[in-house]
Coordinates of C-alpha atoms and ligand atoms in Angstrom, one line a residue:
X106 CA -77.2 -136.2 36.8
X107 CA -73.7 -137.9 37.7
X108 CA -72.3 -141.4 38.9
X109 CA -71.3 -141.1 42.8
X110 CA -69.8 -144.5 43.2
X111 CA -68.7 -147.9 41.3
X112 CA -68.3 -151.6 41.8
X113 CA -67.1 -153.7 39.5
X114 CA -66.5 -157.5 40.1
X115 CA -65.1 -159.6 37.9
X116 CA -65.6 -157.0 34.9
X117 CA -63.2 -157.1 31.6
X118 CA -59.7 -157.1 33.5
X119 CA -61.1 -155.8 36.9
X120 CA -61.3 -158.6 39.5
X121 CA -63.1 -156.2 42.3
X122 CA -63.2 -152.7 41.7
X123 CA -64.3 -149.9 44.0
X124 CA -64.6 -146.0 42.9
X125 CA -65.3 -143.2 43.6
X126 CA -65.7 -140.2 41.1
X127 CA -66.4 -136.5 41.7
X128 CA -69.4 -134.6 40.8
X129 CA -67.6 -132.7 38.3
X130 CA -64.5 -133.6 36.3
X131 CA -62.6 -136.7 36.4
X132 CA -59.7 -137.6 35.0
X133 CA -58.6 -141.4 35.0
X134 CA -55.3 -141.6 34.3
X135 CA -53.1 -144.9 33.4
X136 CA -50.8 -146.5 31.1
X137 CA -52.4 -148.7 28.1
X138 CA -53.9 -151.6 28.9
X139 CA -54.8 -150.8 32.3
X140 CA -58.3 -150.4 32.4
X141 CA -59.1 -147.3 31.5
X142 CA -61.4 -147.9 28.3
X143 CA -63.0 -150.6 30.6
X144 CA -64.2 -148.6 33.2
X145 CA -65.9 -146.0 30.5
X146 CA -67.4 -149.1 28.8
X147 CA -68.9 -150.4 32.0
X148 CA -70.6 -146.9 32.7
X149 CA -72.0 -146.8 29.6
X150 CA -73.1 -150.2 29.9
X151 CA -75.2 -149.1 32.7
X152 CA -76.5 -146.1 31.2
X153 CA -78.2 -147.9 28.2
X154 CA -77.7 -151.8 28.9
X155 CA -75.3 -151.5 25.7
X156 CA -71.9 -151.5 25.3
X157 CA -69.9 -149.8 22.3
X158 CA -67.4 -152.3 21.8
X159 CA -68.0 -155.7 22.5
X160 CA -70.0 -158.0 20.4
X161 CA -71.5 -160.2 23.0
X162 CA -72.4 -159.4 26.7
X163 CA -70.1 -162.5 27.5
X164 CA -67.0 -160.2 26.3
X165 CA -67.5 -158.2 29.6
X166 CA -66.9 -161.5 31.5
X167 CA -63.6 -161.6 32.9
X168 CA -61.3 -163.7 31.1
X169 CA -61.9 -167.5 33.0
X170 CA -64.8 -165.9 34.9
X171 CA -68.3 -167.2 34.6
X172 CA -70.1 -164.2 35.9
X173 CA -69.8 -160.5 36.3
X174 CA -71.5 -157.7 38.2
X175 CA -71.3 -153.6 37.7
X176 CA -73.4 -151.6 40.4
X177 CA -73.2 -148.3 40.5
X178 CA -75.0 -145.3 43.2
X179 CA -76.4 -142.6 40.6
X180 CA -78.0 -139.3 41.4
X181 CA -80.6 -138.0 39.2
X182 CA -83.6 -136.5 38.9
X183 CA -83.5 -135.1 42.0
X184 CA -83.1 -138.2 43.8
X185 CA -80.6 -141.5 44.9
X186 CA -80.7 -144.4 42.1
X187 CA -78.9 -148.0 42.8
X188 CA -78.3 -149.7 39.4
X189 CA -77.3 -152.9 39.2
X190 CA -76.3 -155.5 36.6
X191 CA -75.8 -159.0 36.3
X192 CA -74.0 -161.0 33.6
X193 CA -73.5 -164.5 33.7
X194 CA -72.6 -166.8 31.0
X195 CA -75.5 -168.7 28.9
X196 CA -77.9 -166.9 31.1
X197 CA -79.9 -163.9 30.8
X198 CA -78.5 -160.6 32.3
X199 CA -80.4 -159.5 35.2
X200 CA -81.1 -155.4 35.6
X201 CA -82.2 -154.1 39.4
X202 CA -83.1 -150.1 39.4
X203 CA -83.3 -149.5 43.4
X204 CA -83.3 -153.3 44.2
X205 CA -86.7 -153.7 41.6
X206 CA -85.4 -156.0 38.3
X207 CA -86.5 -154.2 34.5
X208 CA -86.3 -155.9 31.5
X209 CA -85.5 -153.0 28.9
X210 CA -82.1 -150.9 28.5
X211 CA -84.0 -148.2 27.9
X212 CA -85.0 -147.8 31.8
X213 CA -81.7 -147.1 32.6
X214 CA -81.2 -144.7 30.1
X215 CA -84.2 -143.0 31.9
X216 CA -82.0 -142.7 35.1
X217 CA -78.7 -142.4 33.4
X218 CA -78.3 -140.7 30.1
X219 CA -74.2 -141.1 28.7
X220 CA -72.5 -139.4 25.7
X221 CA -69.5 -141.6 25.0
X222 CA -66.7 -140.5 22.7
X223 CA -64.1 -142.9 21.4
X224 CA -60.9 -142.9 19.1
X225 CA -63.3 -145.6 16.9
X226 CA -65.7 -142.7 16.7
X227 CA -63.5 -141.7 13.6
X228 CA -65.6 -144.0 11.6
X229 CA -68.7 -142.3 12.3
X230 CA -67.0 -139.3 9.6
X231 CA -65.1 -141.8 7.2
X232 CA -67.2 -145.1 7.8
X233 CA -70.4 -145.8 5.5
X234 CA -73.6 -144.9 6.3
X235 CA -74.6 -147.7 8.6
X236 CA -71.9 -145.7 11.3
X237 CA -73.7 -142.4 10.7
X238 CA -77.4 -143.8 11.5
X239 CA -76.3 -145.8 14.2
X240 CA -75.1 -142.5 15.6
X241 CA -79.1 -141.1 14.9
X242 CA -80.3 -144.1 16.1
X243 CA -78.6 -144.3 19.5
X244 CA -78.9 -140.9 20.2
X245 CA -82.7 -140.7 19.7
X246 CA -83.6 -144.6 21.3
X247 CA -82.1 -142.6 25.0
X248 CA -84.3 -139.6 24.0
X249 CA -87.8 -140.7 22.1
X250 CA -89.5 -143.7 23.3
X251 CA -91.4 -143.4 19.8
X252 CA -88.7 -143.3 18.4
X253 CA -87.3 -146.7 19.4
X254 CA -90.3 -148.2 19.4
X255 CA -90.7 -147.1 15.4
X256 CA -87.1 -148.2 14.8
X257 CA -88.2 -151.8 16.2
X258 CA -90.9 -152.2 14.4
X259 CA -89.1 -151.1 11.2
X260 CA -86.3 -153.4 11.6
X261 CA -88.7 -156.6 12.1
X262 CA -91.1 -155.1 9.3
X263 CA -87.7 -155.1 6.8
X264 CA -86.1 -158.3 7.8
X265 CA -89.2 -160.0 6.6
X266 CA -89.6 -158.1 3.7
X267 CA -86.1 -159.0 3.1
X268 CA -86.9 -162.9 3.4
X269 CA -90.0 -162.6 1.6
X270 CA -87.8 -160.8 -1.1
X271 CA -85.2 -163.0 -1.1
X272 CA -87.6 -166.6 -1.1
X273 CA -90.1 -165.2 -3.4
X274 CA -88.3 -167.1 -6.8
X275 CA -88.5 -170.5 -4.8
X276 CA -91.7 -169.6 -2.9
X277 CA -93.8 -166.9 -5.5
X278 CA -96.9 -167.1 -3.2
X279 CA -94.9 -165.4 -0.6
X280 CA -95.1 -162.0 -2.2
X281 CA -99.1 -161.8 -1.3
X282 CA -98.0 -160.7 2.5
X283 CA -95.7 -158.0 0.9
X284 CA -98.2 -155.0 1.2
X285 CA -98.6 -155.9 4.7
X286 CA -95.3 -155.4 5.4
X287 CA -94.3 -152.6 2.5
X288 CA -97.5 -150.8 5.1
X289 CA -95.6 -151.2 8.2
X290 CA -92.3 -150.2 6.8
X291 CA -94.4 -146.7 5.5
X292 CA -96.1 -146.0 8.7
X293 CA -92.8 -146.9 11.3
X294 CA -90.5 -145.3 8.6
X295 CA -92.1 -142.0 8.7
X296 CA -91.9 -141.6 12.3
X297 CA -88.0 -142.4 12.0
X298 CA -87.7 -139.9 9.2
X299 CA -89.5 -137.4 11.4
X300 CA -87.1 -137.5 14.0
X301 CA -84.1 -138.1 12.5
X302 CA -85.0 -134.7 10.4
X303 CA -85.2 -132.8 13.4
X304 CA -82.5 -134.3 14.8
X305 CA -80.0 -133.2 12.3
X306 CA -81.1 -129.8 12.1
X307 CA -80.7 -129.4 15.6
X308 CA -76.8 -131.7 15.2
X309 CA -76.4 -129.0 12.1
X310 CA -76.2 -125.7 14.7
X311 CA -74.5 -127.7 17.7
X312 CA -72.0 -129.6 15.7
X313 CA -71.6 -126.6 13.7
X314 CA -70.8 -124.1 16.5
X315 CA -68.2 -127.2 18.4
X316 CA -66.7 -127.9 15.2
X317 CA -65.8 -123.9 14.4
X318 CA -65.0 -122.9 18.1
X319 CA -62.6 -126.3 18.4
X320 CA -61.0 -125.4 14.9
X321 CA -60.1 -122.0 16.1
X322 CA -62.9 -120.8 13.6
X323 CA -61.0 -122.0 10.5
X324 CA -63.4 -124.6 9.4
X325 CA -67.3 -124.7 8.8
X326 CA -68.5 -128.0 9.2
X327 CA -71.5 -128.8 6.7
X328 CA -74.2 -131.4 8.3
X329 CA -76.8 -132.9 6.0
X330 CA -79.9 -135.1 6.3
X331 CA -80.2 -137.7 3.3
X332 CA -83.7 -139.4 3.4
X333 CA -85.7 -141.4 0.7
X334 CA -85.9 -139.2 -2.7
X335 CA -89.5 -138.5 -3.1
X336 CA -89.5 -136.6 0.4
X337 CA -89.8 -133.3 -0.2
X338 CA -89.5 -132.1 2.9
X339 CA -88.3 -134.4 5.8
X340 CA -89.2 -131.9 8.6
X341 CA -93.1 -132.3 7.3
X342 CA -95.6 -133.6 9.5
X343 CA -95.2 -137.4 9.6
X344 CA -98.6 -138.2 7.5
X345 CA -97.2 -136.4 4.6
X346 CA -93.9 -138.2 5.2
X347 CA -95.8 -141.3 5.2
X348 CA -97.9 -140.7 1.7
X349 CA -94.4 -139.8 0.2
X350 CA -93.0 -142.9 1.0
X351 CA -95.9 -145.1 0.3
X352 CA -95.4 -143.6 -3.4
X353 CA -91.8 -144.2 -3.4
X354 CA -92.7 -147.9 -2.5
X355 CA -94.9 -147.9 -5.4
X356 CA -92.8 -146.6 -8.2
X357 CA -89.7 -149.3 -6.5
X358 CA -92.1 -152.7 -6.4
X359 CA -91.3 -153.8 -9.5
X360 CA -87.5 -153.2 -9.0
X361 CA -87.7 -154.6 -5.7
X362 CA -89.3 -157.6 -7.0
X363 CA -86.6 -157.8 -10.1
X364 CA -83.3 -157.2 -7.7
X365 CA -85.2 -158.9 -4.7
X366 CA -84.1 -156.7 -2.1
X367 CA -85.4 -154.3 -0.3
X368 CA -84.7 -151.0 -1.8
X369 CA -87.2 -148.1 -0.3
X370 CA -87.1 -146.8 2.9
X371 CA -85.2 -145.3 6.0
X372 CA -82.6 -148.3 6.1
X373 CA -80.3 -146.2 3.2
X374 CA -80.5 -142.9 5.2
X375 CA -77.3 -141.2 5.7
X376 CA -76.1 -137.6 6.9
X377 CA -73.8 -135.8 4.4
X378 CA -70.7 -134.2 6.0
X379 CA -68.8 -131.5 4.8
X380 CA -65.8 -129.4 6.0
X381 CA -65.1 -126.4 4.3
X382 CA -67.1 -127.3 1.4
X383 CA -65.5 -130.7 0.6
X384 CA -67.0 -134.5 1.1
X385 CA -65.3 -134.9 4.6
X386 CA -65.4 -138.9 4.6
X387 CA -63.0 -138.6 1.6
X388 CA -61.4 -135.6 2.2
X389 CA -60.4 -134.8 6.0
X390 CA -57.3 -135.4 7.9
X391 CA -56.8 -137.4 11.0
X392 CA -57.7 -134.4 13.0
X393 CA -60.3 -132.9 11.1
X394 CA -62.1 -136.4 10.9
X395 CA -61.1 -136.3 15.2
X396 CA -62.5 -133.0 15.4
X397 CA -65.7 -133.7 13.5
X398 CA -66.6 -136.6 15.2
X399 CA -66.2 -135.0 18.5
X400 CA -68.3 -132.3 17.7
X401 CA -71.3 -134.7 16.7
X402 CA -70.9 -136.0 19.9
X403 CA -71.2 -132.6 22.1
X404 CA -74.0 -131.6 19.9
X405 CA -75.5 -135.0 21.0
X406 CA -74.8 -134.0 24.5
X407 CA -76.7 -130.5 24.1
X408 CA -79.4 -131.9 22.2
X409 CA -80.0 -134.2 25.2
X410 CA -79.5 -131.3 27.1
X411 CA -82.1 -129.4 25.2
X412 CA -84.6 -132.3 25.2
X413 CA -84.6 -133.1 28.5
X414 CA -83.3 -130.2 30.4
X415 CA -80.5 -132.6 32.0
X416 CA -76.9 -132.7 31.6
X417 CA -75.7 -136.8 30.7
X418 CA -72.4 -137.7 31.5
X419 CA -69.8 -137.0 29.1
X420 CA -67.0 -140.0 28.6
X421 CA -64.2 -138.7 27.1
X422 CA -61.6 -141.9 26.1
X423 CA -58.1 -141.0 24.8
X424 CA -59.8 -137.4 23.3
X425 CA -56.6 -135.3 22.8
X426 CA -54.4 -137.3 20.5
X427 CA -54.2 -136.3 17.4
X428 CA -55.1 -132.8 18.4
X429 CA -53.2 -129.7 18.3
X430 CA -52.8 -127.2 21.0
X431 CA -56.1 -125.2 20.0
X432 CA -58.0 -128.0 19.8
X433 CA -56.8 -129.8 23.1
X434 CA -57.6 -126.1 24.1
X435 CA -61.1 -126.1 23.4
X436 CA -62.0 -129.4 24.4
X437 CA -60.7 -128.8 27.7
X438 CA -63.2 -126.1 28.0
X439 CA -66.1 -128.0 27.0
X440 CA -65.4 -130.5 30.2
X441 CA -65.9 -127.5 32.5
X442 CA -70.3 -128.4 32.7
X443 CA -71.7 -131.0 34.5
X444 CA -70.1 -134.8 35.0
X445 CA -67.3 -135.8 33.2
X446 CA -64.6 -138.6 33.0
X447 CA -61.5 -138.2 30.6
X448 CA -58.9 -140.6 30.1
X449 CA -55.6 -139.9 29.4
X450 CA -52.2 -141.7 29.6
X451 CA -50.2 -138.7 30.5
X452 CA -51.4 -136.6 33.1
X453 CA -49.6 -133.7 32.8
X454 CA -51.8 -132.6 30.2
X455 CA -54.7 -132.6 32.6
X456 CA -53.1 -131.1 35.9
X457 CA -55.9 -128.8 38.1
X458 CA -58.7 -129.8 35.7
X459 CA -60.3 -132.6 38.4
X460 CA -60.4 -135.6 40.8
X461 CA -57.4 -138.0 39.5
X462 CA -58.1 -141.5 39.3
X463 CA -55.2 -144.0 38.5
X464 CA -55.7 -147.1 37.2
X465 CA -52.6 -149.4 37.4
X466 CA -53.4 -153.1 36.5
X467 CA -57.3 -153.8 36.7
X468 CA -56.9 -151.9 40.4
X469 CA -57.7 -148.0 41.2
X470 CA -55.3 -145.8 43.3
X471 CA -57.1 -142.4 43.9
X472 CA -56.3 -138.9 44.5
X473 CA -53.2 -139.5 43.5
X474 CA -52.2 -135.7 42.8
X475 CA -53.2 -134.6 46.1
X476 CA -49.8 -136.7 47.8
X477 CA -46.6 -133.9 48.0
X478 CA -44.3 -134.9 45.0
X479 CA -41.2 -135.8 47.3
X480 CA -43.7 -138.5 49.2
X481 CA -41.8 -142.1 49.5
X482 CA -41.9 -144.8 46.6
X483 CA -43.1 -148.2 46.4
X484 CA -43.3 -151.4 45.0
X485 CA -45.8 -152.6 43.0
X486 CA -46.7 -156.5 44.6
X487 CA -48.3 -157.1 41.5
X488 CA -46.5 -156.1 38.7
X489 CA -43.0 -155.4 40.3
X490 CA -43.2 -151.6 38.9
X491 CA -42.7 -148.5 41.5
X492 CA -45.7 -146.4 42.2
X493 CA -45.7 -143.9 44.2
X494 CA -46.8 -141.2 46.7
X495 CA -48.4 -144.0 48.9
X496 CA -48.5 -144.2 52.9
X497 CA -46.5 -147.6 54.0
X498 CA -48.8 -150.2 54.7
X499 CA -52.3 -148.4 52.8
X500 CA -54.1 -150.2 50.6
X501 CA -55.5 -148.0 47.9
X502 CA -58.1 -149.4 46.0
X503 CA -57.0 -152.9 46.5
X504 CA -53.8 -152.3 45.4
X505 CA -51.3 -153.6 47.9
X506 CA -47.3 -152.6 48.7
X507 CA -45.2 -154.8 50.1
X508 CA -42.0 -152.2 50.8
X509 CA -41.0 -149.4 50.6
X510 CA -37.9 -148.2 48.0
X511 CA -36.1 -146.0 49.4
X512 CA -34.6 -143.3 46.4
Ligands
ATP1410 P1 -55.1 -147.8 26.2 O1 -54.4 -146.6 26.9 O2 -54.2 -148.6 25.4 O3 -56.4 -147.4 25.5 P2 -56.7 -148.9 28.4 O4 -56.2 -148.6 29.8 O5 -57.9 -148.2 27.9 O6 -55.5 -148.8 27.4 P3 -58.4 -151.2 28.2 O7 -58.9 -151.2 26.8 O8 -59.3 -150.8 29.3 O9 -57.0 -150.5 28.4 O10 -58.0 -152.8 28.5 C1 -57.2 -153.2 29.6 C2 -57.0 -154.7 29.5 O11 -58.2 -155.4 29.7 C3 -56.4 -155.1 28.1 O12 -55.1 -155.7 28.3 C4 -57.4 -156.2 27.7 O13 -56.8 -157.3 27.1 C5 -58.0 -156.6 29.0 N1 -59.4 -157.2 28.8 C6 -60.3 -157.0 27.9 N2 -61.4 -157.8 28.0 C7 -61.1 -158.6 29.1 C8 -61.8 -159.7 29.7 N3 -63.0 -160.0 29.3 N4 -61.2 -160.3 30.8 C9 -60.0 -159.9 31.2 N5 -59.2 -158.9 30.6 C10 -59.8 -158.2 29.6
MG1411 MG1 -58.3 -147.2 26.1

């Protein structure tokens, strides 16, 4: 699967933007604040309908903008997709798959499946456990329609619990529709238990392998499914998940009832990590934490892989800080299968590897490495700055140069 072309109008700080990326690797290079992080966020937005940063879909509006569009050509399975999306301001977004609108996310994420790495993806080793099963949770909603479907249902199922819970000293009737509810919780929870299990088992080898290979086979990274207490197996079949769980509602009611919150179920699972032994959320460096996280996320990418027998696109955002020379090494390697698009701010570090893309200001000059290195100097109009390697008179991705500096 890969992203041919994109269009962006009137996205984050791009007025109009046109690109176009190679089938393999890509590497978009610019200072900060460019738009780098912007253009990985807007591909991921149209891989799942989500983004990973912003709060609310009118964040994606550019600033004084009331609407904004991202289109993008897609090939995959086996054939030409045209995705479209619409944001506008107080109104709700519209999604076109081949000119036919969809309601759901999760029909782009049948057409374009993304794994998305991020500096913020830190937290997912020393954040709490909320970080860790959003991690599960995104992963398996591209993967297992069941699977989000179950997780839906859960979290409706335990937000009125939760009320119930919470009212029941004001309104004691209330807690007659609990079993109704504790019975939903049981029978979606045990589907999300099911998966998740497997899940991690499969996260334990792939991260495992990434995590060893990228630390030059210094460290062993420990992965570990935590799930209710009176599972005794979480990769059971999903009835004897659910009988275990209907017991461990049982022996919490009256605690539930006493605290009045909800405190059996799925919603507290976590997975343990460990590297080289030791509780990694306390105990890791910056770059072990870096290192860790990164290997979750290409053991998302072959799990995906494994699942579906398709390759997603892997976003790479400002991956090599903060890692040394073996670890730059390895994830250098990793980018050499199917699409990819790395940012970076210097480019030197990622010479040869791909198709260039600079982003300068919101605007997109490509191929930039394929101009000879004593090619004439320009003027940025827009921000005053020189840029360079440009024909007199070209436009490149918008950008326009109004003379030339002679050096
Ligand atoms: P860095 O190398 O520092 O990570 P970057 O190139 O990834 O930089 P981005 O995060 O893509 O930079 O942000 C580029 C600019 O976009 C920022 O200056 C930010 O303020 C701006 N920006 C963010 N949201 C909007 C918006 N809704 N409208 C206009 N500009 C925005
Ligand atoms: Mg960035």
């Amino acid at each position: 699967m890969r992203i041919d072309a994109l269009a962006l109008r009137n996205f984050r700080n791009y007025d109009a933007l046109n690109v176009t990326f190679a089938p393999d690797c890509n590497v978009i290079v610019g200072e900060n604040a460019q738009g780098k992080t912007n253009l990985l966020e807007a591909i991921v937005y149209l891989s799942s309908a989500r983004s990973p940063r912003a709060r609310a879909e009118k964040e994606l509006i550019s600033f004084g903008k009331s609407e904004c569009s991202i289109k993008a050509n897609a090939f995959a399975r086996n054939r030409d997709f045209l995705l479209e999306i619409a944001l506008a301001a107080g109104r709700r977004r519209k999604i076109l798959i081949n000119k036919v609108p969809v309601k759901k996310g999760s029909d782009l994420s049948d057409v374009l499946g993304a794994v998305y790495f991020c500096p913020e993806d830190l937290l997912l080793i020393r954040d709490g456990a909320a970080a860790r099963r959003k991690f599960m949770d995104d992963a398996l909603c591209q993967l297992r329609a069941r699977y989000a479907q179950a997780l839906s249902d859960y979290h409706r199922a335990y937000e009125h619990k939760t009320r119930i819970l919470r009212d029941s000293e004001e309104y004691p009737s209330l807690l007659d529709t609990l079993p109704e509810f504790d019975l939903r919780m049981a029978q979606s929870g045990a589907v999300i238990i099911y998966y998740r299990a497997r899940f991690c088992e499969r996260l334990k080898e792939y991260a495992g392998i990434a995590h060893r290979e990228c630390s030059g086979g210094r460290e062993e990274l420990g992965v570990e499914y935590q799930t209710v207490s009176t599972i005794s197996d979480p990769l059971a079949p999903i009835e004897t998940i659910y009988d275990q769980l209907r017991a461990h509602q049982a022996s919490h009611a009256a605690a539930e009832r006493a605290s009045r919150m909800c405190l059996s179920g799925p919603h507290k699972d976590d997975i343990a990590v460990t590297i080289g032994g030791v509780n990694a959320r306390q105990f890791s460096s910056q770059g072990q934490t870096r290192t860790a996280a990164l290997a979750f996320k290409l053991a998302e990418r072959e799990i995906y892989r494994e699942i579906t027998s398709r390759t997603p696109l892997l976003l790479l955002d400002d991956v090599l800080s903060e890692l040394d020379g073996t670890r730059q090494d390895f994830v250098l390697n990793q980018i050499r299968t199917g699409q990819v698009l790395i940012t970076c701010c210097e480019p030197e570090k990622l010479t040869g590897l791909g198709q260039t893309v600079q982003i300068h200001g919101g605007q997109v000059m490509q191929d930039v490495s394929c101009f000879a290195p004593e090619a004439d100097f320009y003027l940025c109009t827009q921000c005053d700055r020189f840029s360079f390697a440009l024909e007199l008179g070209r436009e490149a991705g918008g950008l326009a140069y109004s003379r030339k500096i002679e050096i």
